[in-house]
XYZ file of C-alpha atoms in Angstrom:
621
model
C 0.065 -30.075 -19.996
C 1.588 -27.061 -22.112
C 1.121 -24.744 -18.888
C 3.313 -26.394 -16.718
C 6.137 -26.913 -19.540
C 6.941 -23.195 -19.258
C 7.480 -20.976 -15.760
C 4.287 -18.696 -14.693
C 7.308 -16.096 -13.998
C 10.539 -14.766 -14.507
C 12.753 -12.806 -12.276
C 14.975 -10.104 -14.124
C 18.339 -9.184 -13.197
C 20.449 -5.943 -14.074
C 24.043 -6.574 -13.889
C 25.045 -3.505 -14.924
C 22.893 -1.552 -12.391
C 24.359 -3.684 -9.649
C 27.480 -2.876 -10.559
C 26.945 0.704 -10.481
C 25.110 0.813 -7.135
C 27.962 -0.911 -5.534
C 31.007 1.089 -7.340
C 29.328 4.220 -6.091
C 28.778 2.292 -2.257
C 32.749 1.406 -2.151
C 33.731 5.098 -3.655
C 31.046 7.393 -1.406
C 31.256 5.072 1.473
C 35.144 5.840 1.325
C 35.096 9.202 0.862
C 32.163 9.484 3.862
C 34.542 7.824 6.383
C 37.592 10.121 5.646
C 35.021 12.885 6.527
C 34.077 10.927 9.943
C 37.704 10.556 10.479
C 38.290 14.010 10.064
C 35.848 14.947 12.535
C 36.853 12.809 14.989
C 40.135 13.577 15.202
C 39.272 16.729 16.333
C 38.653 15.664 19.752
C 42.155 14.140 20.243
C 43.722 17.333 19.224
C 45.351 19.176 21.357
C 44.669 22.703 20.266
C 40.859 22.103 20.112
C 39.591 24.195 23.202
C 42.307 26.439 22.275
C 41.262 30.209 21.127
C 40.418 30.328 17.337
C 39.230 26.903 17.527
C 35.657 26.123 16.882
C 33.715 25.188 20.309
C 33.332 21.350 21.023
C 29.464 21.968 21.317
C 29.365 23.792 17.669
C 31.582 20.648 16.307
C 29.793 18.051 18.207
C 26.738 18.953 16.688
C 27.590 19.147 13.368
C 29.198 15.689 13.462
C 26.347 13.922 15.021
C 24.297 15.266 12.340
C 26.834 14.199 9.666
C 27.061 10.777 11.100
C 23.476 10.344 11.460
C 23.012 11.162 7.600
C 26.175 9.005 6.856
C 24.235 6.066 8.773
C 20.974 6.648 6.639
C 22.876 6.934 3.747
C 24.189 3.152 4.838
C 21.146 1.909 5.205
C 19.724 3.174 1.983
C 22.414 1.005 0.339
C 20.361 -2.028 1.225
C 17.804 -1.092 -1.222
C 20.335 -0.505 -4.075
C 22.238 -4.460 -3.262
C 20.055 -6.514 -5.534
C 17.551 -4.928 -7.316
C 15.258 -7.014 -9.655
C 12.347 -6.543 -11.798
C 9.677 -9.512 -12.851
C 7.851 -10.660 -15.987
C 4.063 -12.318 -15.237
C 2.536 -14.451 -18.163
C -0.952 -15.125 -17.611
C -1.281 -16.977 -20.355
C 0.301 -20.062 -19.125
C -2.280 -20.338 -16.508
C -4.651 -23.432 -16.002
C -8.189 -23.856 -17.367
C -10.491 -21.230 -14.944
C -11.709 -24.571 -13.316
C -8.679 -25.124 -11.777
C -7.727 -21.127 -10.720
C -7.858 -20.315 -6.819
C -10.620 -17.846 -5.760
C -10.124 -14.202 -4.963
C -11.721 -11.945 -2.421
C -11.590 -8.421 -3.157
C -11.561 -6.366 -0.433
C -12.872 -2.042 -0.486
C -12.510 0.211 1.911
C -14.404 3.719 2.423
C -15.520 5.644 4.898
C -17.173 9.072 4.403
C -18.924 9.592 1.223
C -18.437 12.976 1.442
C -14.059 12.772 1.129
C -14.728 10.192 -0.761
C -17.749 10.331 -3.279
C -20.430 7.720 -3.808
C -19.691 7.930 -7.015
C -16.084 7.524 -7.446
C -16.004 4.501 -4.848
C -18.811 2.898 -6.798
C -16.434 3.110 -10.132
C -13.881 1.011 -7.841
C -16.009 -1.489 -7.190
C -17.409 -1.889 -10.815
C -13.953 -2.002 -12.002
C -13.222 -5.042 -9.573
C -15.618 -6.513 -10.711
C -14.825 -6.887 -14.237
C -11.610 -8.309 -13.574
C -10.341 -11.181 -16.452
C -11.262 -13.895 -13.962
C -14.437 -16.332 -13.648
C -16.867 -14.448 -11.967
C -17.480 -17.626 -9.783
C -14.499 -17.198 -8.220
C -14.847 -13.527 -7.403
C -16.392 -11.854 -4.291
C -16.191 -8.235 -3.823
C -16.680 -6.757 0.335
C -17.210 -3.034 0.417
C -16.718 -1.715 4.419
C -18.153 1.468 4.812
C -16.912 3.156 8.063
C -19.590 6.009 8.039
C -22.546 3.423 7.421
C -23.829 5.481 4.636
C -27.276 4.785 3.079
C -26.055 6.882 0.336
C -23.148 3.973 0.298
C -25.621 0.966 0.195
C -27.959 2.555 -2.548
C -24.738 3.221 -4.262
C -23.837 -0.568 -3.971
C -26.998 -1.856 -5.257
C -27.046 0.556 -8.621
C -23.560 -0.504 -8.946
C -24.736 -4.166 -8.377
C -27.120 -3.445 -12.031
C -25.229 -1.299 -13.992
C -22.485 -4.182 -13.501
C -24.836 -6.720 -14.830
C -24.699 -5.071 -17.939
C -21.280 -3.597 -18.099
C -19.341 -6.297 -16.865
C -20.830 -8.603 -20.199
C -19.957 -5.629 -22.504
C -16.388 -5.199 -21.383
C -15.726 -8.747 -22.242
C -17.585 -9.151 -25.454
C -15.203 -6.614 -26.695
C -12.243 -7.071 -24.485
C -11.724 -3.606 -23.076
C -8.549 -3.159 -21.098
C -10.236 -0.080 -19.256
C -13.028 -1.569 -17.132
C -13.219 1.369 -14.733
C -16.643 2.717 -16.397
C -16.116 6.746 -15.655
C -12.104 6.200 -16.806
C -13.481 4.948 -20.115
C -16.394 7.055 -21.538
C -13.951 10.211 -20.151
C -11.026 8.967 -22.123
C -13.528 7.718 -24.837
C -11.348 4.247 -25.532
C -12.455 2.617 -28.903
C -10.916 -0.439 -29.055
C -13.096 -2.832 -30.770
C -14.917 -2.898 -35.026
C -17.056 -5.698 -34.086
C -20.221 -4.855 -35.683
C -22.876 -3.873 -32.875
C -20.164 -2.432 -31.200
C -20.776 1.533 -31.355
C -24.654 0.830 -30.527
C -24.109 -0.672 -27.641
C -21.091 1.427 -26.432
C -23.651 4.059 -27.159
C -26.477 1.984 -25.161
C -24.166 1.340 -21.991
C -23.253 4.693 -21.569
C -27.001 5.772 -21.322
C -27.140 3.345 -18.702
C -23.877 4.955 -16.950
C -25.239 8.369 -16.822
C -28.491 6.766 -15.435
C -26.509 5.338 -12.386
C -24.929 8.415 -11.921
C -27.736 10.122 -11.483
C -29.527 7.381 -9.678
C -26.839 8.289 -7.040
C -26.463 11.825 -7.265
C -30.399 11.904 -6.854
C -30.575 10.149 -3.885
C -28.015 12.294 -2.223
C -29.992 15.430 -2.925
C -32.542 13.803 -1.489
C -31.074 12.636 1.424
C -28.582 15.607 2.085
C -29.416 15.864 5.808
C -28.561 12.427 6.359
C -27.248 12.117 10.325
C -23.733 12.316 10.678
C -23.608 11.524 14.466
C -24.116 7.612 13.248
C -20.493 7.523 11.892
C -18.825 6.663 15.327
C -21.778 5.117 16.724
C -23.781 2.727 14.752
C -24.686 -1.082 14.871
C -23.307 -3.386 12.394
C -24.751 -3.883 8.906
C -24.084 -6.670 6.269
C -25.992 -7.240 2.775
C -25.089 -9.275 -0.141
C -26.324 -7.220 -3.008
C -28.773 -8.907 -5.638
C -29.664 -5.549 -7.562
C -33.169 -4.784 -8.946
C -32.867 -4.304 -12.213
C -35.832 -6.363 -14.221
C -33.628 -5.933 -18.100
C -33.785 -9.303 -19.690
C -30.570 -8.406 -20.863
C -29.300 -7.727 -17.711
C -31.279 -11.103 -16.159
C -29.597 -13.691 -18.705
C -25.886 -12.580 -17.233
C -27.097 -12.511 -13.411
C -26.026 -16.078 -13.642
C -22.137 -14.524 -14.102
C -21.529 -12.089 -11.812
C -19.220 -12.111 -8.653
C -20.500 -12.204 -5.652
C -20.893 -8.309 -3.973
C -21.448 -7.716 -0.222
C -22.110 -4.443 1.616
C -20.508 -4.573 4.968
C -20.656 -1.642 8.141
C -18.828 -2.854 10.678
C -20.391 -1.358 14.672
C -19.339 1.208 16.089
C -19.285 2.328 19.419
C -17.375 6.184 20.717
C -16.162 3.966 23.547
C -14.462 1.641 21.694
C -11.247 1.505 19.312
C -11.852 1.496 15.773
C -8.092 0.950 14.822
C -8.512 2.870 11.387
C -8.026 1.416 8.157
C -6.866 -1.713 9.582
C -9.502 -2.476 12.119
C -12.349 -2.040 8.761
C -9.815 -4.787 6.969
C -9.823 -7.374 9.634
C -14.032 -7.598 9.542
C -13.283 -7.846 5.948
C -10.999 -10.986 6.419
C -13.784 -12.416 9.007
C -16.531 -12.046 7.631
C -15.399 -12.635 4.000
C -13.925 -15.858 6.147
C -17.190 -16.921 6.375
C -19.175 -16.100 3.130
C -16.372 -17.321 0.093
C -13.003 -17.626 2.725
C -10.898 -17.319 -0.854
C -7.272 -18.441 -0.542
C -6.197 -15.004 -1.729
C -7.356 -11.555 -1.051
C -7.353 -8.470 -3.193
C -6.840 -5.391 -0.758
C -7.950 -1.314 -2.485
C -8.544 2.084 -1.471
C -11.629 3.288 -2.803
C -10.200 5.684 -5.237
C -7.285 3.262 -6.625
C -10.094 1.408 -9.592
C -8.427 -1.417 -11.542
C -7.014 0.165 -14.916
C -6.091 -2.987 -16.724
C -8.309 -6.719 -15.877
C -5.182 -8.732 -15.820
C -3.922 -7.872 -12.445
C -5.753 -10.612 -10.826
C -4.060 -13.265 -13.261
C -0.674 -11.824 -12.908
C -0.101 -12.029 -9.087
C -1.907 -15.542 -9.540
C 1.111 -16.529 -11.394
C 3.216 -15.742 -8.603
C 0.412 -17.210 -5.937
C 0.925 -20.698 -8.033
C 4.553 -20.968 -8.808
C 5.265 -23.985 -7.011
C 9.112 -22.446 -6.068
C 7.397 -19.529 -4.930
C 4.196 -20.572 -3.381
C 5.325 -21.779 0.047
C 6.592 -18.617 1.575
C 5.012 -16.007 -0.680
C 2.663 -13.919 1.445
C 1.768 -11.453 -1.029
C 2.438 -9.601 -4.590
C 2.495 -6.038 -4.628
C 1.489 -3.760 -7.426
C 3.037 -0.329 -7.986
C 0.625 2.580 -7.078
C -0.374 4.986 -10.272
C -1.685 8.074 -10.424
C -4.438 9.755 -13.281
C -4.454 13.092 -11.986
C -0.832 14.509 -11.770
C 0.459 16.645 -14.219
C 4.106 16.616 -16.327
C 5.625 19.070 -13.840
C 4.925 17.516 -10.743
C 6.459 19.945 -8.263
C 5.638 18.326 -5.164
C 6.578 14.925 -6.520
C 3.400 13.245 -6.030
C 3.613 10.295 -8.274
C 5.820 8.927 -5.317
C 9.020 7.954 -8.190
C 11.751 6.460 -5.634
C 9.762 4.108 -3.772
C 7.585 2.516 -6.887
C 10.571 2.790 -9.006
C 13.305 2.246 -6.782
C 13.064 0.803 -3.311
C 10.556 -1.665 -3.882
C 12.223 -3.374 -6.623
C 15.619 -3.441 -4.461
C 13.631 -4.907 -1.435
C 12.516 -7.330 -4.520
C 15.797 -8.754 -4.687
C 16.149 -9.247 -1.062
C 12.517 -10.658 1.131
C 10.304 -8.877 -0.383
C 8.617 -5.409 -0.859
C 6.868 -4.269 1.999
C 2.591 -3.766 1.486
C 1.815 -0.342 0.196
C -1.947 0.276 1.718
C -3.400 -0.935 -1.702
C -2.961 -2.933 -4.912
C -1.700 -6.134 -3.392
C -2.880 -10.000 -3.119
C -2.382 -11.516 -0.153
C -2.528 -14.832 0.883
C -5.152 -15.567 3.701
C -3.441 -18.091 5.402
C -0.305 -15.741 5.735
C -2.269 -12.964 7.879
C -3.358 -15.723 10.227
C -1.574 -17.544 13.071
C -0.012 -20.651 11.928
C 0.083 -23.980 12.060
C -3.684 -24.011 12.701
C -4.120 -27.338 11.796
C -2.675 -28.276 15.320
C -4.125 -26.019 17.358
C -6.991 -27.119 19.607
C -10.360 -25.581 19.835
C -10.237 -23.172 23.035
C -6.620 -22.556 21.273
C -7.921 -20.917 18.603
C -11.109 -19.101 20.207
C -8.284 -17.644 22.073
C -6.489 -16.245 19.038
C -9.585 -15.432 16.491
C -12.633 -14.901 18.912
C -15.679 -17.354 19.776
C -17.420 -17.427 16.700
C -18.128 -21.320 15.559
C -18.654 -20.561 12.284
C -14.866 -18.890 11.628
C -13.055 -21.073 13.474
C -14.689 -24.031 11.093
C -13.950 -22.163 8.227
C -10.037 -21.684 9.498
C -9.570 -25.677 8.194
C -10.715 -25.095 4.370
C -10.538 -22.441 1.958
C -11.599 -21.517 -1.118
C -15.693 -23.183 -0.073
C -17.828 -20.477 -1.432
C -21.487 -21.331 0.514
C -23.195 -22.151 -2.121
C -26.718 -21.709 -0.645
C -25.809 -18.329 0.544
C -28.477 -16.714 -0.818
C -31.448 -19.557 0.667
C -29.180 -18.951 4.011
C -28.672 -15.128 4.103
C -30.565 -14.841 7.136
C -28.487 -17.191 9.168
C -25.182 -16.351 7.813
C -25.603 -12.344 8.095
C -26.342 -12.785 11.697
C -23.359 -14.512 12.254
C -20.855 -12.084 10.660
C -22.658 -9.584 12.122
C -21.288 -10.522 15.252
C -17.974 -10.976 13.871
C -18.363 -7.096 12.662
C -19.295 -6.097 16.208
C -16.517 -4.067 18.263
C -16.483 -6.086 20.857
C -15.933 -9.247 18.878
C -11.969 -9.053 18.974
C -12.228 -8.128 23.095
C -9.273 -11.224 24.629
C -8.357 -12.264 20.907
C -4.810 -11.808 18.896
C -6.874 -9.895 16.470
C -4.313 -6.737 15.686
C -1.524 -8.551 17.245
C -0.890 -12.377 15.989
C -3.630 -12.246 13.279
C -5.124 -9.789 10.589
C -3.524 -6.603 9.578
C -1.678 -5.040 12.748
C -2.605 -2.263 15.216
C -0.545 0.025 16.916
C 0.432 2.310 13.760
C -1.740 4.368 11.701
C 0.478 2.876 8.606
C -0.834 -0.679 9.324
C 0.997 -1.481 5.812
C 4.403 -0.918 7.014
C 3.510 -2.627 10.209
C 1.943 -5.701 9.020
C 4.340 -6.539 6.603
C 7.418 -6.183 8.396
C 5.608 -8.820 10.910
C 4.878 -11.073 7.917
C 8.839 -10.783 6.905
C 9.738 -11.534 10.947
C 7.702 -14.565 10.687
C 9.519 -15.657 7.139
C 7.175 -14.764 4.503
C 8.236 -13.409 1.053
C 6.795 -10.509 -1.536
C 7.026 -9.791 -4.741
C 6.805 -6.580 -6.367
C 4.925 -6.938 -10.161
C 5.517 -3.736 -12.065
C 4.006 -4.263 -15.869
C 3.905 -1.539 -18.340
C 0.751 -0.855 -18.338
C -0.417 -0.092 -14.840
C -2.940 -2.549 -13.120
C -4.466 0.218 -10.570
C -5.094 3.967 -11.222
C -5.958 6.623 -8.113
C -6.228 10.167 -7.321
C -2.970 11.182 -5.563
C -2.461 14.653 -3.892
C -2.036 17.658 -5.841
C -1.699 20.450 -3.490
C 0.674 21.169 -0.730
C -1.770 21.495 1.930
C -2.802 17.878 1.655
C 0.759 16.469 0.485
C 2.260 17.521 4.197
C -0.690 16.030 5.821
C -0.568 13.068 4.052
C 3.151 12.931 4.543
C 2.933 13.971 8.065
C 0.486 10.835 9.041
C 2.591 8.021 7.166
C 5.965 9.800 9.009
C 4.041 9.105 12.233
C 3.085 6.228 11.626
C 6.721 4.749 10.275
C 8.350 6.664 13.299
C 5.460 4.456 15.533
C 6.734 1.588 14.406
C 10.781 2.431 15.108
C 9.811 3.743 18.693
C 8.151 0.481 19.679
C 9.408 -2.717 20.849
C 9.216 -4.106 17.425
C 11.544 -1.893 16.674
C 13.294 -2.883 13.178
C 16.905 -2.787 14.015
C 16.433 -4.336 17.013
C 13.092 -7.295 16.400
C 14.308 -7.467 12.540
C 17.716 -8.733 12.431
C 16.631 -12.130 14.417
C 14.151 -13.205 12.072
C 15.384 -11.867 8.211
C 18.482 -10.824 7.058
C 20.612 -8.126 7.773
C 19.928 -6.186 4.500
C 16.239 -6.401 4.547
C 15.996 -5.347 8.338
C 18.556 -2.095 7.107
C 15.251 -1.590 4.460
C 13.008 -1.074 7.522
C 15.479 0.438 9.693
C 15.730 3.183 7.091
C 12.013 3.586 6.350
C 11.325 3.774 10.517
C 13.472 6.111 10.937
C 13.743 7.905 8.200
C 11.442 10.468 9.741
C 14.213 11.339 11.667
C 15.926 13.264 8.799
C 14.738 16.281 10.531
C 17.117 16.005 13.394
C 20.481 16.725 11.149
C 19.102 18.913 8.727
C 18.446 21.456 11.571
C 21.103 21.110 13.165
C 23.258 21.781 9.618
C 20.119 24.310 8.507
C 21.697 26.181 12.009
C 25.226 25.571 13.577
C 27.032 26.443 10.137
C 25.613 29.775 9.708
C 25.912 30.790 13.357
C 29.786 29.520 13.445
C 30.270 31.486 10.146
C 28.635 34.858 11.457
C 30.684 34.557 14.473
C 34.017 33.753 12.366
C 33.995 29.971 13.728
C 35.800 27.779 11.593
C 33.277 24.542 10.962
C 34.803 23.102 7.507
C 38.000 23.010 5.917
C 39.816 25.595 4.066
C 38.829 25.678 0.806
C 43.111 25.264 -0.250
C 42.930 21.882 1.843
C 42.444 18.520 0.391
C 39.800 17.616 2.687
C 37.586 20.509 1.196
C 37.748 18.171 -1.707
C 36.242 15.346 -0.295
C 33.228 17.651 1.085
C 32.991 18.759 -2.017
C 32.721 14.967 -3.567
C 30.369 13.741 -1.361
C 28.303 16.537 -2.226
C 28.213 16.214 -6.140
C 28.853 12.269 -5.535
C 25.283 12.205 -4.042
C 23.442 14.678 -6.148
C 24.981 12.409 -9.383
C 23.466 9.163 -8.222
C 19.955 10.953 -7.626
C 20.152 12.607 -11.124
C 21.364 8.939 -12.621
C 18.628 7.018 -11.030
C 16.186 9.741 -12.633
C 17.060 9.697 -15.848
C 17.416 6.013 -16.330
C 13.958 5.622 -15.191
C 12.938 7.980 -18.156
C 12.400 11.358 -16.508
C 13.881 14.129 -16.627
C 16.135 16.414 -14.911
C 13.182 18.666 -13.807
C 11.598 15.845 -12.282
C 15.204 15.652 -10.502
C 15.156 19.207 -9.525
C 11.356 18.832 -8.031
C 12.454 15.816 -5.845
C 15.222 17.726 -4.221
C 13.466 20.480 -3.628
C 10.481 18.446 -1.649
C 12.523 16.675 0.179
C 14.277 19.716 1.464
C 10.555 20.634 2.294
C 9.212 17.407 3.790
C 12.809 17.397 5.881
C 12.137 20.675 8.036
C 7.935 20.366 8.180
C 6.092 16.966 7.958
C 9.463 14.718 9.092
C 9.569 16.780 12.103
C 5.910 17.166 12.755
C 5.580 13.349 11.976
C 8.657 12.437 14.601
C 7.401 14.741 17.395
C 3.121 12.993 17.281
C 5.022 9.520 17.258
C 6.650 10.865 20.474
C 4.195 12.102 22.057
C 1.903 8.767 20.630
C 4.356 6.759 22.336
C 4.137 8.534 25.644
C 1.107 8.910 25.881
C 0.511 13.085 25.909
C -1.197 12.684 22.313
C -4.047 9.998 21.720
């Protein structure tokens, strides 16, 4: 057949950026150890303690610091090796008949952060993805077991019914409803068109209110049930009685409300506790091959995304090893001059493609396709019953679904009963009590960045990534826009990284054993890059106090080595400005990024290093 004459995907390569990264690695690198030759040398000197002579303290200090940024600096070269970029075309894909199924996983968890509304607009958009509606499932887990939530799902359920139909008739590329009628995308001169563009978005503002009614009305809803509640699952079927809507009931995915229990006396493990009763009971009701993972706020911007990373899923030279493809994270709500660098440039547009060229780029909380069987124990095939009870708990009904995927039940609605009581007792917290749920299987406890830590085990264990970066992008959120919640936001994921280093799977230490050297340097660096705090004091501190006090600390500005300071200095501001401009922006954008680094160096790096610490030892819980 004409799709399998032609590759799914290509993999680009920049020889001209490689060869810039690694001129400017052989030319800094050299320059960096004539400066850690030059302080070293001090302490074979003879006239060091003598009078005039800087103290060794003073001069220790400020070469530790020195060599500690000279070592990150290393490691940050692993990113630069081999970067890549890659080209998706969907339209060599088989006939839908013969295209994998998808689970798309949501995640919320207090609809007052996060608004009924807004999360609802997610899940719509999901559900309109280019992709037989057969084949998809959406699972919503609301944390805070909202009835505001599960109204919310069930007017989403109809307003989808008839939205869903609409975006295809007319092929919209925006298929986040709110994103469209705000940005007021016309895109089709189909006759009918306008009417019905006109007719949907009565219906919109009807939903909307249908929500924002039922909140008012239910504004003293009990809070006290959000860390102590049983657990609730409901496939959604919707009420609506519009013929129109009726006659495409037939084609809509499949949508499922689930609330896992919770108990105060038991662990909730975050984000990545809510994902892993996704995976089980998902396991249970379509147990699709691949996985779509979202925050509630990041809605699909363009339908294709689902196709794309399928071309990756079903490249047969891929396919083997390939845990998951990652999306880049995009943002609607930042503006041009985006002082506190928001949009997140260097890792979307840097490090991610450079970890492309090695393993993989690591999972970045949302926008990513996973593939099931990666996130469980393998080979399962093997494994004997009380085996795998051991590893994914005693329910029956999971462990028989471990042997098959992609078997949708198709009497799940006749069967609800008897299927929603079994996942939900694989929602219940004590479900994972004596399993490797956290550990061996599912998305990882023990860091409150469970992306970082899950896919650096996936890498240990061999798996690959891909990073898919189109022009248009697939996923638009809401990203910070103030400094208050930028340093706590950058704060938590510093913990969380820092976490990771301080534990035994601690990269430079578990990595290089099971990948290679330069992707265990990639998460060396991001573990402990936290721990840019440490030198940036200590040169924030010891220089000043050495000049006040007429201590000499650098060269003389007549000596040779003042030069190389001096290098190393512009030599690393150039490269920064480079990589900048050649991914379009400009030298304000430049300017901003320095000056929020300098920022999250001295506040959230250092408040993020000290919680891991104290994490770790167990002052802080």
């Amino acid at each position: 057949m004409e799709h399998r004459s032609h590759p799914l995907n290509l993999c680009h390569v920049d020889p001209k950026l490689i060869a810039v990264n690694r001129a400017h690695m052989l030319i800094h690198g050299a320059a960096l150890l004539i400066l850690i030759h030059y302080r070293a040398s001090f302490f074979f000197a003879e006239e060091a303690s003598s009078p005039g002579q800087p103290t060794t303290l003073a001069w220790l200090i400020i070469f530790l610091g020195e060599l500690t940024l000279s070592l990150t600096w290393l490691l940050y070269q692993a990113f630069r090796w081999r970067p890549v970029s890659r080209t998706a075309f969907p339209e060599r894909l088989p006939g839908d008949g013969e295209l994998p199924s998808i689970d798309v996983l949501v995640c919320t968890a207090d609809p007052d952060k996060e608004p009924t509304v807004a999360v609802m607009n997610t899940v719509i958009s999901a559900m309109a993805l280019d992709y037989p509606p057969e084949k998809l499932h959406v699972y919503l887990s609301d944390d805070g077991s909202s009835l505001l939530t599960l109204h919310g799902m069930r007017e989403a359920y109809d307003f989808a019914r008839r939205w869903s139909p609409f975006c295809k008739r007319y092929g919209l590329k925006t298929r986040c409803p709110k994103a469209y009628f705000m940005d007021n995308e016309d895109v089709s001169a189909s006759v009918g068109y306008e009417s019905e563009k006109e007719e949907v978005k009565e219906k919109y503002e009807l939903f909307e209110a249908h929500i924002n009614g039922y909140r008012n009305r239910n504004y003293g809803e009990s809070r006290d049930g959000r860390l102590d509640h049983p657990s609730t699952i409901e496939v959604i079927h919707g009420n609506s009685s519009d013929e129109v809507v009726q006659a495409d009931q037939q084609q809509m995915p499949l949508l499922v409300y689930v609330s896992r229990e919770k108990r105060p006396s038991y662990p909730h493990n975050f984000k990545a506790g809510a994902l892993n009763v996704l995976l089980r009971v998902s396991g249970v009701i379509s147990n699709s091959p691949y996985v779509l993972v979202l925050d509630c706020d990041m809605y699909c911007n363009d339908p294709s995304s689902a196709r794309r990373a399928i071309c990756f899923h079903l490249d047969p030279t891929l396919s083997p090893s390939l845990s998951f493809v990652q999306f880049p994270q995009s943002f609607h709500n930042i503006s041009k001059n985006d002082i506190y660098d928001s949009k997140h440039r260097s890792p979307f547009g840097i490090l991610w493609c450079g970890m492309d060229g090695l393993q993989g780029p690591l999972i970045s909380g949302t926008g990513f396709y996973v593939k099931r069987e990666s996130l469980y124990s393998k080979p399962m095939q093997e494994a004997n019953l009380m085996d795998l009870k051991a590893i994914f708990g005693h329910s029956n009904e999971f462990i028989k679904h471990l042997h098959w995927s992609d078997k949708l039940n198709k009497n799940i609605l006749s069967e609800l009963g008897a299927v929603c009581r079994d996942t939900e007792h694989l929602a219940s917290c004590h479900y994972e009590n004596g399993t490797k749920w956290g550990q061996e299987v599912g998305f990882k406890y023990g860091s409150v960045t469970e992306d970082f830590f899950t896919s650096f085990a996936l890498h240990c264990k061999g798996w690959k990534s891909v990073y898919c970066c189109p022009s248009r992008p697939q996923f638009l959120g809401a990203s910070t826009t103030n400094l208050n919640d930028l340093l706590v936001q950058i704060t938590r994921w510093s913990s969380g990284w820092a976490q990771v280093g301080f534990s035994r799977f601690s990269p430079p230490i578990y990595g290089p054993w099971r990948m290679s050297i330069l992707q265990s340097m990639c998460y060396t660096e991001l573990a402990f890059f936290p721990l840019y705090c440490l030198p940036l004091c200590c040169l924030a501190t010891i220089p000043q106090i050495c000049l006040f006090n007429g201590v000499p600390i650098y060269p003389e500005v007549s000596s040779s080595l003042f030069l190389v300071y001096c290098f190393v200095f512009l030599s690393s501001l150039s490269k920064h400005l480079y990589e900048v401009v050649v991914s379009g922006h400009s030298v304000r954008t430049f300017i901003n990024e320095q000056r929020i680094w300098m920022i999250h160096s001295v506040t959230t790096y250092l408040y993020g290093s000290i919680n891991a610490v104290l994490t770790k030892t167990g002052v802080r819980r």
